mmCIF file of C-alpha atoms and ligand atoms in Angstrom:
data_model
loop_
_atom_site.group_PDB
_atom_site.id
_atom_site.type_symbol
_atom_site.label_atom_id
_atom_site.label_comp_id
_atom_site.label_asym_id
_atom_site.label_seq_id
_atom_site.Cartn_x
_atom_site.Cartn_y
_atom_site.Cartn_z
ATOM 1 C CA MET J 1 6.118 45.354 -21.716
ATOM 2 C CA SER J 2 7.712 42.765 -23.913
ATOM 3 C CA LYS J 3 5.578 40.447 -25.943
ATOM 4 C CA SER J 4 7.240 37.449 -24.402
ATOM 5 C CA HIS J 5 5.055 37.589 -21.293
ATOM 6 C CA GLY J 6 1.495 38.705 -20.464
ATOM 7 C CA PRO J 7 0.961 41.905 -18.364
ATOM 8 C CA GLU J 8 -0.270 39.930 -15.290
ATOM 9 C CA GLN J 9 2.984 37.893 -15.126
ATOM 10 C CA LEU J 10 4.709 40.684 -13.330
ATOM 11 C CA SER J 11 2.040 40.814 -10.692
ATOM 12 C CA LEU J 12 2.214 37.031 -10.316
ATOM 13 C CA PHE J 13 6.007 37.162 -10.254
ATOM 14 C CA ILE J 14 6.056 39.363 -7.164
ATOM 15 C CA ASP J 15 3.652 37.020 -5.443
ATOM 16 C CA GLY J 16 5.727 34.016 -6.233
ATOM 17 C CA MET J 17 2.898 32.466 -8.227
ATOM 18 C CA LEU J 18 4.987 31.510 -11.267
ATOM 19 C CA THR J 19 6.603 28.259 -11.972
ATOM 20 C CA GLU J 20 10.393 28.181 -11.644
ATOM 21 C CA LYS J 21 10.836 28.335 -15.351
ATOM 22 C CA GLU J 22 8.407 31.245 -15.801
ATOM 23 C CA ALA J 23 10.028 33.154 -12.924
ATOM 24 C CA HIS J 24 13.437 32.657 -14.412
ATOM 25 C CA HIS J 25 12.128 33.929 -17.699
ATOM 26 C CA ILE J 26 10.812 37.082 -16.037
ATOM 27 C CA GLU J 27 13.957 37.649 -14.119
ATOM 28 C CA LYS J 28 15.918 37.595 -17.310
ATOM 29 C CA HIS J 29 13.535 39.960 -18.862
ATOM 30 C CA LEU J 30 13.734 42.390 -16.000
ATOM 31 C CA GLU J 31 17.503 42.574 -16.488
ATOM 32 C CA GLU J 32 16.880 43.912 -19.924
ATOM 33 C CA CYS J 33 13.594 45.922 -19.780
ATOM 34 C CA ALA J 34 13.661 49.072 -17.676
ATOM 35 C CA ALA J 35 9.883 49.649 -17.992
ATOM 36 C CA CYS J 36 8.985 46.233 -16.517
ATOM 37 C CA ARG J 37 11.701 46.678 -13.911
ATOM 38 C CA ARG J 38 10.191 49.909 -12.765
ATOM 39 C CA GLN J 39 6.643 48.441 -12.709
ATOM 40 C CA ALA J 40 7.729 45.443 -10.628
ATOM 41 C CA GLN J 41 9.472 47.834 -8.280
ATOM 42 C CA GLU J 42 6.400 49.963 -7.977
ATOM 43 C CA MET J 43 4.311 46.932 -7.152
ATOM 44 C CA ARG J 44 6.610 45.907 -4.411
ATOM 45 C CA ARG J 45 6.759 49.407 -3.001
ATOM 46 C CA LEU J 46 3.008 49.650 -3.046
ATOM 47 C CA ARG J 47 2.797 46.407 -0.972
ATOM 48 C CA ASN J 48 5.319 47.827 1.505
ATOM 49 C CA ASP J 49 3.426 51.009 1.779
ATOM 50 C CA LEU J 50 0.182 49.156 2.289
ATOM 51 C CA VAL J 51 1.703 47.010 5.028
ATOM 52 C CA GLU J 52 3.195 49.990 6.681
ATOM 53 C CA PHE J 53 -0.135 51.757 6.309
ATOM 54 C CA GLY J 54 -1.075 49.333 9.037
ATOM 55 C CA VAL J 55 -3.888 47.407 10.299
ATOM 56 C CA PRO J 56 -6.337 49.079 12.657
ATOM 57 C CA PRO J 57 -6.473 47.208 15.943
ATOM 58 C CA LEU J 58 -9.642 45.386 16.808
ATOM 59 C CA PRO J 59 -11.646 47.096 19.561
ATOM 60 C CA ALA J 60 -11.023 44.979 22.602
ATOM 61 C CA TYR J 61 -14.641 44.388 23.489
ATOM 62 C CA LEU J 62 -15.824 43.311 19.992
ATOM 63 C CA VAL J 63 -15.431 39.545 20.341
ATOM 64 C CA HIS J 64 -16.922 39.559 23.797
ATOM 65 C CA LYS J 65 -19.882 41.638 22.536
ATOM 66 C CA VAL J 66 -20.485 39.233 19.647
ATOM 67 C CA LEU J 67 -20.444 36.167 21.895
ATOM 68 C CA ARG J 68 -22.882 37.702 24.335
ATOM 69 C CA LYS J 69 -25.134 38.712 21.431
ATOM 70 C CA TYR J 70 -24.967 35.207 19.982
ATOM 71 C CA GLN J 71 -25.791 33.594 23.304
ATOM 72 C CA ALA J 72 -28.721 35.937 23.899
ATOM 73 C CA LEU J 73 -30.091 35.122 20.396
ATOM 74 C CA GLN J 74 -29.692 31.345 21.127
ATOM 75 C CA GLN J 75 -31.747 31.697 24.294
ATOM 76 C CA GLN J 76 -34.501 33.898 22.866
ATOM 77 C CA PRO J 77 -37.360 31.814 21.563
ATOM 78 C CA SER J 78 -37.506 32.254 17.845
ATOM 79 C CA PHE J 79 -40.636 31.909 15.708
ATOM 80 C CA TRP J 80 -40.001 28.245 15.237
ATOM 81 C CA ASN J 81 -39.331 27.680 18.894
ATOM 82 C CA SER J 82 -42.681 29.267 19.824
ATOM 83 C CA PHE J 83 -44.304 27.051 17.183
ATOM 84 C CA ASP J 84 -42.761 24.020 18.944
ATOM 85 C CA PHE J 85 -44.113 25.358 22.230
ATOM 86 C CA PHE J 86 -47.623 25.182 20.757
ATOM 87 C CA THR J 87 -47.230 21.653 19.415
ATOM 88 C CA LYS J 88 -46.187 20.673 22.918
ATOM 89 C CA ILE J 89 -49.536 21.862 24.215
ATOM 90 C CA LEU J 90 -51.542 20.754 21.097
ATOM 91 C CA ARG J 91 -50.409 17.197 21.394
ATOM 92 C CA PRO J 92 -51.939 16.363 24.837
ATOM 93 C CA VAL J 93 -55.038 18.382 23.895
ATOM 94 C CA THR J 94 -55.506 16.339 20.698
ATOM 95 C CA LEU J 95 -55.114 13.065 22.659
ATOM 96 C CA VAL J 96 -57.717 14.041 25.326
ATOM 97 C CA LEU J 97 -60.125 15.065 22.558
ATOM 98 C CA ALA J 98 -59.565 11.724 20.760
ATOM 99 C CA ILE J 99 -60.269 9.734 23.956
ATOM 100 C CA ALA J 100 -63.376 11.761 24.711
ATOM 101 C CA GLY J 101 -64.693 11.137 21.190
ATOM 102 C CA PHE J 102 -64.090 7.432 21.560
ATOM 103 C CA LEU J 103 -65.914 7.278 24.846
ATOM 104 C CA VAL J 104 -68.941 9.174 23.441
ATOM 105 C CA LEU J 105 -69.183 6.755 20.503
ATOM 106 C CA TRP J 106 -68.818 3.819 22.894
ATOM 107 C CA PHE J 107 -71.707 4.909 25.169
ATOM 108 C CA TYR J 108 -73.903 6.620 22.622
ATOM 109 C CA PRO J 109 -73.417 4.745 19.405
ATOM 110 C CA PRO J 110 -75.210 6.310 16.448
ATOM 111 C CA ALA J 111 -78.655 4.854 15.818
ATOM 112 C CA PRO J 112 -78.486 2.291 12.980
ATOM 113 C CA ASP J 113 -80.339 2.894 9.753
ATOM 114 C CA PRO J 114 -83.977 1.537 10.186
ATOM 115 C CA LEU J 115 -83.889 -0.071 6.778
ATOM 116 C CA VAL J 116 -80.793 -1.936 7.504
ATOM 117 C CA SER J 117 -81.991 -3.126 10.889
ATOM 118 C CA GLU J 118 -85.244 -4.244 9.305
ATOM 119 C CA ALA J 119 -83.360 -6.159 6.676
ATOM 120 C CA ALA J 120 -81.239 -7.803 9.301
ATOM 121 C CA ARG J 121 -84.172 -8.749 11.358
ATOM 122 C CA LYS J 122 -85.991 -10.299 8.394
ATOM 123 C CA TYR J 123 -82.890 -12.107 7.233
ATOM 124 C CA THR J 124 -82.421 -13.660 10.696
ATOM 125 C CA LEU J 125 -86.042 -14.845 10.711
ATOM 126 C CA ILE J 126 -85.906 -16.399 7.247
ATOM 127 C CA PHE J 127 -82.526 -17.914 7.916
ATOM 128 C CA GLU J 128 -83.672 -19.484 11.154
ATOM 129 C CA SER J 129 -86.920 -20.859 9.576
ATOM 130 C CA THR J 130 -85.176 -22.414 6.570
ATOM 131 C CA PRO J 131 -83.710 -25.819 7.182
ATOM 132 C CA GLY J 132 -80.539 -27.083 5.485
ATOM 133 C CA ASP J 133 -78.146 -24.873 3.455
ATOM 134 C CA SER J 134 -78.276 -21.161 3.491
ATOM 135 C CA ILE J 135 -80.854 -19.843 1.197
ATOM 136 C CA LEU J 136 -78.402 -17.154 0.174
ATOM 137 C CA SER J 137 -75.665 -19.446 -1.033
ATOM 138 C CA THR J 138 -75.564 -18.048 -4.561
ATOM 139 C CA ASP J 139 -75.005 -14.477 -5.672
ATOM 140 C CA ASP J 140 -78.381 -14.443 -7.428
ATOM 141 C CA GLN J 141 -80.154 -15.280 -4.291
ATOM 142 C CA ALA J 142 -78.148 -12.741 -2.277
ATOM 143 C CA LEU J 143 -78.898 -10.057 -4.783
ATOM 144 C CA ASN J 144 -82.590 -10.897 -4.911
ATOM 145 C CA PHE J 145 -82.758 -10.833 -1.056
ATOM 146 C CA ALA J 146 -81.071 -7.414 -0.985
ATOM 147 C CA LEU J 147 -83.503 -6.064 -3.568
ATOM 148 C CA ASN J 148 -86.631 -7.566 -2.199
ATOM 149 C CA MET J 149 -85.711 -8.435 1.368
ATOM 150 C CA ARG J 150 -86.975 -11.906 0.827
ATOM 151 C CA PRO J 151 -85.086 -15.028 -0.280
ATOM 152 C CA ALA J 152 -85.379 -16.388 -3.774
ATOM 153 C CA THR J 153 -86.653 -19.812 -3.433
ATOM 154 C CA THR J 154 -84.822 -22.556 -5.249
ATOM 155 C CA THR J 155 -84.259 -22.417 -8.916
ATOM 156 C CA GLY J 156 -86.989 -21.132 -11.105
ATOM 157 C CA GLU J 157 -89.868 -21.637 -8.630
ATOM 158 C CA ASN J 158 -90.694 -18.048 -8.188
ATOM 159 C CA LYS J 159 -90.892 -17.301 -11.916
ATOM 160 C CA MET Z 1 -15.452 17.026 -4.561
ATOM 161 C CA GLY Z 2 -14.443 15.258 -1.397
ATOM 162 C CA MET Z 3 -11.616 17.617 -0.669
ATOM 163 C CA GLU Z 4 -11.622 19.055 2.783
ATOM 164 C CA TYR Z 5 -9.694 22.095 3.883
ATOM 165 C CA THR Z 6 -8.264 21.130 7.272
ATOM 166 C CA ASP Z 7 -6.039 23.797 8.554
ATOM 167 C CA ASP Z 8 -4.452 24.074 11.965
ATOM 168 C CA GLN Z 9 -7.841 25.340 13.289
ATOM 169 C CA TYR Z 10 -9.749 22.233 12.339
ATOM 170 C CA GLU Z 11 -10.167 21.192 16.000
ATOM 171 C CA LEU Z 12 -11.191 24.681 17.024
ATOM 172 C CA ILE Z 13 -13.745 24.858 14.272
ATOM 173 C CA LYS Z 14 -15.117 21.416 15.163
ATOM 174 C CA ALA Z 15 -15.419 22.282 18.843
ATOM 175 C CA SER Z 16 -17.086 25.560 17.920
ATOM 176 C CA GLN Z 17 -19.563 23.708 15.769
ATOM 177 C CA ALA Z 18 -20.339 21.467 18.689
ATOM 178 C CA GLY Z 19 -21.281 24.565 20.732
ATOM 179 C CA ASP Z 20 -18.114 24.997 22.871
ATOM 180 C CA SER Z 21 -18.260 28.607 23.771
ATOM 181 C CA LYS Z 22 -14.523 28.739 24.697
ATOM 182 C CA ALA Z 23 -13.639 27.439 21.288
ATOM 183 C CA MET Z 24 -15.931 30.035 19.728
ATOM 184 C CA ALA Z 25 -14.148 32.788 21.573
ATOM 185 C CA SER Z 26 -10.743 31.491 20.503
ATOM 186 C CA LEU Z 27 -11.926 31.189 16.880
ATOM 187 C CA LEU Z 28 -13.252 34.705 16.889
ATOM 188 C CA GLU Z 29 -10.189 36.019 18.611
ATOM 189 C CA ALA Z 30 -8.066 34.519 15.899
ATOM 190 C CA HIS Z 31 -10.004 35.900 12.927
ATOM 191 C CA ALA Z 32 -11.894 39.061 14.105
ATOM 192 C CA PRO Z 33 -8.752 41.300 13.749
ATOM 193 C CA SER Z 34 -8.201 40.610 10.111
ATOM 194 C CA VAL Z 35 -11.922 40.792 9.271
ATOM 195 C CA TYR Z 36 -12.125 44.132 11.036
ATOM 196 C CA ALA Z 37 -9.012 45.491 9.341
ATOM 197 C CA PHE Z 38 -10.318 44.304 5.954
ATOM 198 C CA LEU Z 39 -13.664 46.060 6.416
ATOM 199 C CA CYS Z 40 -11.884 49.181 7.726
ATOM 200 C CA HIS Z 41 -9.802 49.464 4.659
ATOM 201 C CA LEU Z 42 -12.626 48.437 2.404
ATOM 202 C CA SER Z 43 -15.102 50.986 3.775
ATOM 203 C CA ASN Z 44 -12.639 53.634 4.985
ATOM 204 C CA ASP Z 45 -14.947 54.071 7.956
ATOM 205 C CA SER Z 46 -14.053 52.483 11.272
ATOM 206 C CA VAL Z 47 -17.501 52.843 12.792
ATOM 207 C CA LEU Z 48 -19.164 51.107 9.918
ATOM 208 C CA ALA Z 49 -16.372 48.576 9.859
ATOM 209 C CA GLU Z 50 -16.966 47.773 13.513
ATOM 210 C CA ASP Z 51 -20.704 47.283 12.863
ATOM 211 C CA LEU Z 52 -20.033 45.045 9.859
ATOM 212 C CA ALA Z 53 -17.279 43.117 11.579
ATOM 213 C CA GLN Z 54 -19.646 42.411 14.426
ATOM 214 C CA GLU Z 55 -22.415 41.247 12.071
ATOM 215 C CA THR Z 56 -19.892 39.076 10.219
ATOM 216 C CA MET Z 57 -18.790 37.400 13.487
ATOM 217 C CA LEU Z 58 -22.416 36.836 14.527
ATOM 218 C CA ARG Z 59 -23.409 35.342 11.283
ATOM 219 C CA CYS Z 60 -20.263 33.241 11.323
ATOM 220 C CA LEU Z 61 -21.324 31.706 14.665
ATOM 221 C CA GLN Z 62 -24.958 31.303 13.494
ATOM 222 C CA SER Z 63 -24.069 29.529 10.278
ATOM 223 C CA LEU Z 64 -21.004 27.626 11.518
ATOM 224 C CA LYS Z 65 -22.923 24.438 11.443
ATOM 225 C CA TYR Z 66 -23.151 24.793 7.683
ATOM 226 C CA TYR Z 67 -19.447 25.112 7.178
ATOM 227 C CA LYS Z 68 -18.316 21.779 5.745
ATOM 228 C CA PHE Z 69 -14.583 22.373 5.192
ATOM 229 C CA ARG Z 70 -15.173 22.721 1.411
ATOM 230 C CA ALA Z 71 -13.308 26.024 1.317
ATOM 231 C CA PRO Z 72 -10.630 27.462 3.580
ATOM 232 C CA PHE Z 73 -12.232 28.822 6.702
ATOM 233 C CA ARG Z 74 -10.775 32.297 6.230
ATOM 234 C CA ALA Z 75 -12.265 32.478 2.753
ATOM 235 C CA TRP Z 76 -15.628 31.259 3.972
ATOM 236 C CA LEU Z 77 -15.451 34.008 6.753
ATOM 237 C CA PHE Z 78 -14.377 36.778 4.322
ATOM 238 C CA ARG Z 79 -17.191 35.809 1.971
ATOM 239 C CA ILE Z 80 -19.651 36.628 4.817
ATOM 240 C CA ALA Z 81 -17.872 39.977 5.303
ATOM 241 C CA VAL Z 82 -17.819 40.767 1.549
ATOM 242 C CA ASN Z 83 -21.536 39.993 1.278
ATOM 243 C CA LEU Z 84 -22.395 42.194 4.125
ATOM 244 C CA PHE Z 85 -20.312 44.955 2.745
ATOM 245 C CA ARG Z 86 -21.998 44.573 -0.624
ATOM 246 C CA ASP Z 87 -25.439 44.629 0.934
ATOM 247 C CA HIS Z 88 -24.570 47.798 2.789
ATOM 248 C CA ARG Z 89 -23.278 49.377 -0.339
ATOM 249 C CA ARG Z 90 -26.436 48.526 -2.228
ATOM 250 C CA ARG Z 91 -28.405 50.268 0.524
ATOM 251 C CA MET Z 92 -26.066 53.284 0.589
ATOM 252 C CA THR Z 93 -25.472 53.801 -3.102
ATOM 253 C CA VAL Z 94 -24.960 57.483 -2.582
ATOM 254 C CA ARG Z 95 -22.143 56.914 -0.174
ATOM 255 C CA LYS Z 96 -18.754 58.305 -1.354
ATOM 256 C CA TYR Z 97 -15.528 56.747 -0.567
ATOM 257 C CA THR Z 98 -13.590 59.884 0.247
ATOM 258 C CA ARG Z 99 -10.993 60.158 2.845
ATOM 259 C CA SER Z 100 -13.297 60.655 5.746
ATOM 260 C CA GLY Z 101 -10.450 61.059 8.178
ATOM 261 C CA ASN Z 102 -12.019 58.539 10.443
ATOM 262 C CA PHE Z 103 -8.726 56.706 10.877
ATOM 263 C CA GLU Z 104 -6.805 59.886 11.476
ATOM 264 C CA ASP Z 105 -7.882 60.115 15.075
ATOM 265 C CA GLU Z 106 -6.983 56.557 15.724
ATOM 266 C CA GLN Z 107 -3.348 55.663 15.921
ATOM 267 C CA TYR Z 108 -3.021 52.246 14.480
ATOM 268 C CA HIS Z 109 0.445 52.322 13.030
ATOM 269 C CA PRO Z 110 2.308 49.248 13.779
ATOM 270 C CA PRO Z 111 4.305 49.965 17.001
ATOM 271 C CA SER Z 112 7.802 50.824 15.925
ATOM 272 C CA THR Z 113 10.645 52.887 17.232
ATOM 273 C CA ASP Z 114 9.669 56.472 17.407
ATOM 274 C CA PRO Z 115 10.655 57.949 14.057
ATOM 275 C CA GLY Z 116 10.685 61.560 15.324
ATOM 276 C CA PRO Z 117 8.217 64.287 14.561
ATOM 277 C CA HIS Z 118 9.426 65.015 11.043
ATOM 278 C CA LEU Z 119 9.351 61.411 9.815
ATOM 279 C CA GLN Z 120 6.156 60.812 11.511
ATOM 280 C CA ALA Z 121 4.488 63.726 9.678
ATOM 281 C CA GLU Z 122 5.865 62.514 6.397
ATOM 282 C CA ARG Z 123 4.515 59.005 7.188
ATOM 283 C CA ASN Z 124 1.092 60.384 8.058
ATOM 284 C CA GLU Z 125 0.996 62.232 4.732
ATOM 285 C CA ARG Z 126 2.021 59.112 2.770
ATOM 286 C CA LYS Z 127 -0.703 57.170 4.625
ATOM 287 C CA ALA Z 128 -3.352 59.828 3.746
ATOM 288 C CA VAL Z 129 -2.386 59.865 0.169
ATOM 289 C CA LEU Z 130 -2.467 56.062 -0.148
ATOM 290 C CA GLN Z 131 -5.735 55.917 1.697
ATOM 291 C CA GLN Z 132 -7.321 58.358 -0.720
ATOM 292 C CA ALA Z 133 -5.878 56.562 -3.726
ATOM 293 C CA LEU Z 134 -7.211 53.270 -2.391
ATOM 294 C CA GLY Z 135 -10.625 54.852 -1.888
ATOM 295 C CA GLU Z 136 -10.688 55.961 -5.525
ATOM 296 C CA LEU Z 137 -10.203 52.439 -6.912
ATOM 297 C CA ALA Z 138 -13.282 50.532 -8.043
ATOM 298 C CA PRO Z 139 -14.559 48.422 -5.114
ATOM 299 C CA ASN Z 140 -13.641 45.127 -6.764
ATOM 300 C CA LEU Z 141 -10.086 46.318 -7.315
ATOM 301 C CA ARG Z 142 -9.844 47.709 -3.807
ATOM 302 C CA MET Z 143 -11.054 44.514 -2.374
ATOM 303 C CA VAL Z 144 -8.624 42.298 -4.137
ATOM 304 C CA ILE Z 145 -5.565 44.411 -3.417
ATOM 305 C CA ILE Z 146 -6.509 44.668 0.274
ATOM 306 C CA MET Z 147 -6.973 40.939 0.560
ATOM 307 C CA ARG Z 148 -3.693 40.151 -1.110
ATOM 308 C CA ASP Z 149 -1.300 42.895 -0.060
ATOM 309 C CA LEU Z 150 -2.673 43.693 3.318
ATOM 310 C CA GLN Z 151 -4.342 40.602 4.657
ATOM 311 C CA GLU Z 152 -2.080 38.259 2.665
ATOM 312 C CA LEU Z 153 -4.773 35.880 1.582
ATOM 313 C CA SER Z 154 -3.688 33.369 -0.948
ATOM 314 C CA TYR Z 155 -4.996 33.569 -4.539
ATOM 315 C CA GLU Z 156 -7.241 30.616 -3.885
ATOM 316 C CA GLU Z 157 -8.714 32.191 -0.739
ATOM 317 C CA ILE Z 158 -9.433 35.322 -2.629
ATOM 318 C CA ALA Z 159 -11.097 33.359 -5.394
ATOM 319 C CA GLN Z 160 -13.209 31.507 -2.893
ATOM 320 C CA SER Z 161 -14.092 34.634 -0.936
ATOM 321 C CA LEU Z 162 -15.263 36.635 -3.915
ATOM 322 C CA LYS Z 163 -16.556 33.684 -5.929
ATOM 323 C CA TRP Z 164 -14.218 34.715 -8.814
ATOM 324 C CA ARG Z 165 -12.395 32.468 -11.211
ATOM 325 C CA MET Z 166 -8.664 32.317 -10.663
ATOM 326 C CA GLY Z 167 -8.033 34.151 -13.909
ATOM 327 C CA THR Z 168 -10.248 36.946 -12.748
ATOM 328 C CA VAL Z 169 -8.346 37.255 -9.418
ATOM 329 C CA LYS Z 170 -5.085 37.421 -11.291
ATOM 330 C CA SER Z 171 -6.150 40.004 -13.856
ATOM 331 C CA ARG Z 172 -7.982 42.208 -11.337
ATOM 332 C CA LEU Z 173 -5.140 42.080 -8.905
ATOM 333 C CA PHE Z 174 -2.807 43.203 -11.629
ATOM 334 C CA ARG Z 175 -5.149 46.011 -12.649
ATOM 335 C CA ALA Z 176 -5.539 47.120 -9.042
ATOM 336 C CA ARG Z 177 -1.788 47.310 -8.575
ATOM 337 C CA LYS Z 178 -1.296 49.106 -11.842
ATOM 338 C CA GLU Z 179 -3.991 51.733 -11.168
ATOM 339 C CA LEU Z 180 -2.866 52.294 -7.553
ATOM 340 C CA ALA Z 181 0.759 52.657 -8.628
ATOM 341 C CA GLU Z 182 -0.267 55.185 -11.245
ATOM 342 C CA LYS Z 183 -2.178 57.189 -8.618
ATOM 343 C CA MET Z 184 0.886 56.989 -6.273
ATOM 344 C CA ARG Z 185 3.573 57.749 -8.818
ATOM 345 C CA PRO Z 186 3.329 61.550 -8.723
ATOM 346 C CA PHE Z 187 3.569 61.405 -4.926
ATOM 347 C CA TRP Z 188 6.540 59.021 -4.982
ATOM 348 C CA GLU Z 189 8.321 61.111 -7.522
ATOM 349 C CA GLU Z 190 8.094 64.272 -5.351
ATOM 350 C CA PRO Z 191 11.596 65.351 -4.337
HETATM 351 ZN ZN1 ZN H 201 9.191 44.499 -20.366
#
């Protein structure tokens, strides 16, 4: 092998993978170098032998078999398909449960906190008995009412 | 990389991706023979090759929707075959690639004019020697020389199938040819 070209060049040459210039260079080299000439010849012979060695024919049924198997697999419910099947059932079930829950709450509302209803009752009484503006018009008054469940009378009077 | 590999089978592949079973059949008919032959030569076992070819085709159909024309279709398909073959080898590390004689019972020479009994015998012997020499190559070298010299894949298709850089394809192909030629030389030089 001469130093003017890498060892792979010969292999590329017989595959027609070299540029015109490179190929021309190799051709010239092959005229002079018996070792490379022989190597190139062997590589070509190898390819001929391999081609002659032949290609085993495909068993006739193979493609048909693959297609049938593929179609069978497509139809078979997979794990995710079965999951999908469950969601299809779960969705209406969830809807029915939600409606039932709503109806129960509608007809049997939870009893209100007795403290809260007491406060509401008192507030209504006081509010109705006080003329003029709401006695809870300031934050202070509202806070006082919430704490003591009675209105703070106007400024400073209850101190 | 927006490049798309659109070969003459573009329409066929598109139709197959859309679920057209006739297109799928044509696509398989077009490619199955070379996949099977590749696996035969690679494994030197026609029964195994048939199994692997079948599995390759099946996976091809199942994952066809993921094929985005970013590589030549043949390279994409061969990649599946190569991966299945590697998986199999990993499972069967003890397996030896000797001339099992599996092909010997099957006549798969290209049909040619009958060369007569003497030439036929000589050819069979040549075939057996080559088959054995091929089996003695390292799997990577065997793969690349089969793809190039037997299946006539382009360098680029080989690079894509095996996920090798172009330089690796070139150097391994050269090494495969050199080693195989060395193994065949004594036989060629016989008078
Ligand atoms: Zn030289």
